[in-house]
mmCIF file of C-alpha atoms in Angstrom:
data_model
loop_
_atom_site.group_PDB
_atom_site.id
_atom_site.type_symbol
_atom_site.label_atom_id
_atom_site.label_comp_id
_atom_site.label_asym_id
_atom_site.label_seq_id
_atom_site.Cartn_x
_atom_site.Cartn_y
_atom_site.Cartn_z
ATOM 1 C CA MET A 25 -80.646 174.480 105.958
ATOM 2 C CA THR A 26 -81.988 176.224 109.011
ATOM 3 C CA SER A 27 -84.709 174.423 110.939
ATOM 4 C CA PHE A 28 -87.503 176.213 112.833
ATOM 5 C CA LYS A 29 -89.601 175.056 115.809
ATOM 6 C CA PRO A 30 -93.236 175.672 116.782
ATOM 7 C CA GLY A 31 -93.720 178.991 118.531
ATOM 8 C CA GLN A 32 -90.857 180.741 116.732
ATOM 9 C CA LYS A 33 -91.787 183.722 114.572
ATOM 10 C CA VAL A 34 -91.904 183.043 110.827
ATOM 11 C CA GLY A 35 -89.202 185.290 109.363
ATOM 12 C CA ARG A 36 -90.110 185.013 105.665
ATOM 13 C CA SER A 37 -93.371 184.205 103.970
ATOM 14 C CA GLY A 38 -93.083 181.072 101.903
ATOM 15 C CA ILE A 39 -93.471 177.371 101.408
ATOM 16 C CA TYR A 40 -91.981 175.323 104.245
ATOM 17 C CA ARG A 41 -91.098 171.630 104.450
ATOM 18 C CA VAL A 42 -92.772 170.129 107.522
ATOM 19 C CA GLU A 43 -91.087 167.146 109.198
ATOM 20 C CA HIS A 44 -92.809 165.337 112.076
ATOM 21 C CA ALA A 45 -91.281 163.229 114.876
ATOM 22 C CA SER A 46 -92.154 159.825 113.397
ATOM 23 C CA HIS A 47 -95.873 159.483 112.771
ATOM 24 C CA ARG A 48 -96.151 161.152 109.352
ATOM 25 C CA LEU A 49 -94.184 161.647 106.164
ATOM 26 C CA MET A 50 -92.838 165.061 105.227
ATOM 27 C CA HIS A 51 -95.325 167.518 103.719
ATOM 28 C CA GLU A 52 -95.413 171.228 102.887
ATOM 29 C CA ALA A 53 -97.194 174.236 104.381
ATOM 30 C CA THR A 54 -97.404 177.836 103.254
ATOM 31 C CA LEU A 55 -96.789 180.285 106.105
ATOM 32 C CA LEU A 56 -96.915 184.076 106.372
ATOM 33 C CA ALA A 57 -94.121 186.209 107.881
ATOM 34 C CA GLU A 58 -94.704 187.401 111.459
ATOM 35 C CA ASP A 59 -97.021 184.464 112.285
ATOM 36 C CA LEU A 60 -95.803 181.770 114.677
ATOM 37 C CA PHE A 61 -94.766 178.352 113.398
ATOM 38 C CA PRO A 62 -97.637 175.976 114.254
ATOM 39 C CA SER A 63 -97.567 172.812 116.352
ATOM 40 C CA CYS A 64 -98.675 169.333 115.359
ATOM 41 C CA ARG A 65 -101.845 167.876 116.853
ATOM 42 C CA ARG A 66 -100.046 164.548 117.357
ATOM 43 C CA CYS A 67 -96.321 165.218 117.972
ATOM 44 C CA GLY A 68 -96.741 168.728 119.431
ATOM 45 C CA ASP A 69 -93.474 170.663 119.464
ATOM 46 C CA GLN A 70 -91.484 167.822 117.850
ATOM 47 C CA VAL A 71 -92.361 169.085 114.354
ATOM 48 C CA ARG A 72 -89.724 171.102 112.408
ATOM 49 C CA PHE A 73 -89.929 173.494 109.466
ATOM 50 C CA GLU A 74 -87.459 174.400 106.704
ATOM 51 C CA LEU A 75 -87.971 177.150 104.130
ATOM 52 C CA ILE A 76 -88.159 175.689 100.628
ATOM 53 C CA ARG A 77 -89.190 178.776 98.686
ATOM 54 C CA ALA A 78 -89.763 182.377 99.787
ATOM 55 C CA LEU A 79 -92.872 184.153 98.503
ATOM 56 C CA ARG A 80 -94.105 187.741 98.551
ATOM 57 C CA ASP A 81 -96.625 188.338 101.351
ATOM 58 C CA GLN A 82 -99.319 189.147 98.784
ATOM 59 C CA ALA A 83 -98.917 185.650 97.292
ATOM 60 C CA VAL A 84 -99.509 183.830 100.609
ATOM 61 C CA LEU A 85 -102.900 182.975 102.060
ATOM 62 C CA PRO A 86 -103.103 183.145 105.873
ATOM 63 C CA PHE A 87 -102.415 179.887 107.761
ATOM 64 C CA ARG A 88 -105.476 177.768 108.507
ATOM 65 C CA GLU A 89 -105.588 174.941 111.002
ATOM 66 C CA GLY A 90 -106.150 171.481 109.631
ATOM 67 C CA GLU A 91 -106.068 167.831 110.603
ATOM 68 C CA ILE A 92 -102.325 167.949 111.251
ATOM 69 C CA LEU A 93 -101.130 171.474 112.145
ATOM 70 C CA VAL A 94 -102.746 173.740 114.723
ATOM 71 C CA THR A 95 -102.043 177.342 115.736
ATOM 72 C CA TYR A 96 -99.217 177.327 118.292
ATOM 73 C CA SER A 97 -101.022 179.304 121.017
ATOM 74 C CA LYS A 98 -103.993 176.917 120.975
ATOM 75 C CA ILE A 99 -101.811 173.879 121.702
ATOM 76 C CA LYS A 100 -100.115 175.733 124.558
ATOM 77 C CA SER A 101 -103.419 176.823 126.146
ATOM 78 C CA ILE A 102 -104.756 173.244 125.972
ATOM 79 C CA ALA A 103 -101.586 171.742 127.475
ATOM 80 C CA GLY A 104 -100.950 174.464 129.998
#
């Protein structure tokens, strides 16, 4: 399967497997096409995403930051 990195554009709306560097077990996130893949608050750009199931855009709620994942641009503005 193809793996995606934080900051890349989400090509297809859907449910993605999220794999972190080493601090957390795999989990899932629902992402909308044309958004950017988010970063991890802890492992930053070491997180990777794989599409598990594509969804129609109307079936996907917009990404919201949480305890683990944060909008890519926010991480970059903090670090840079």
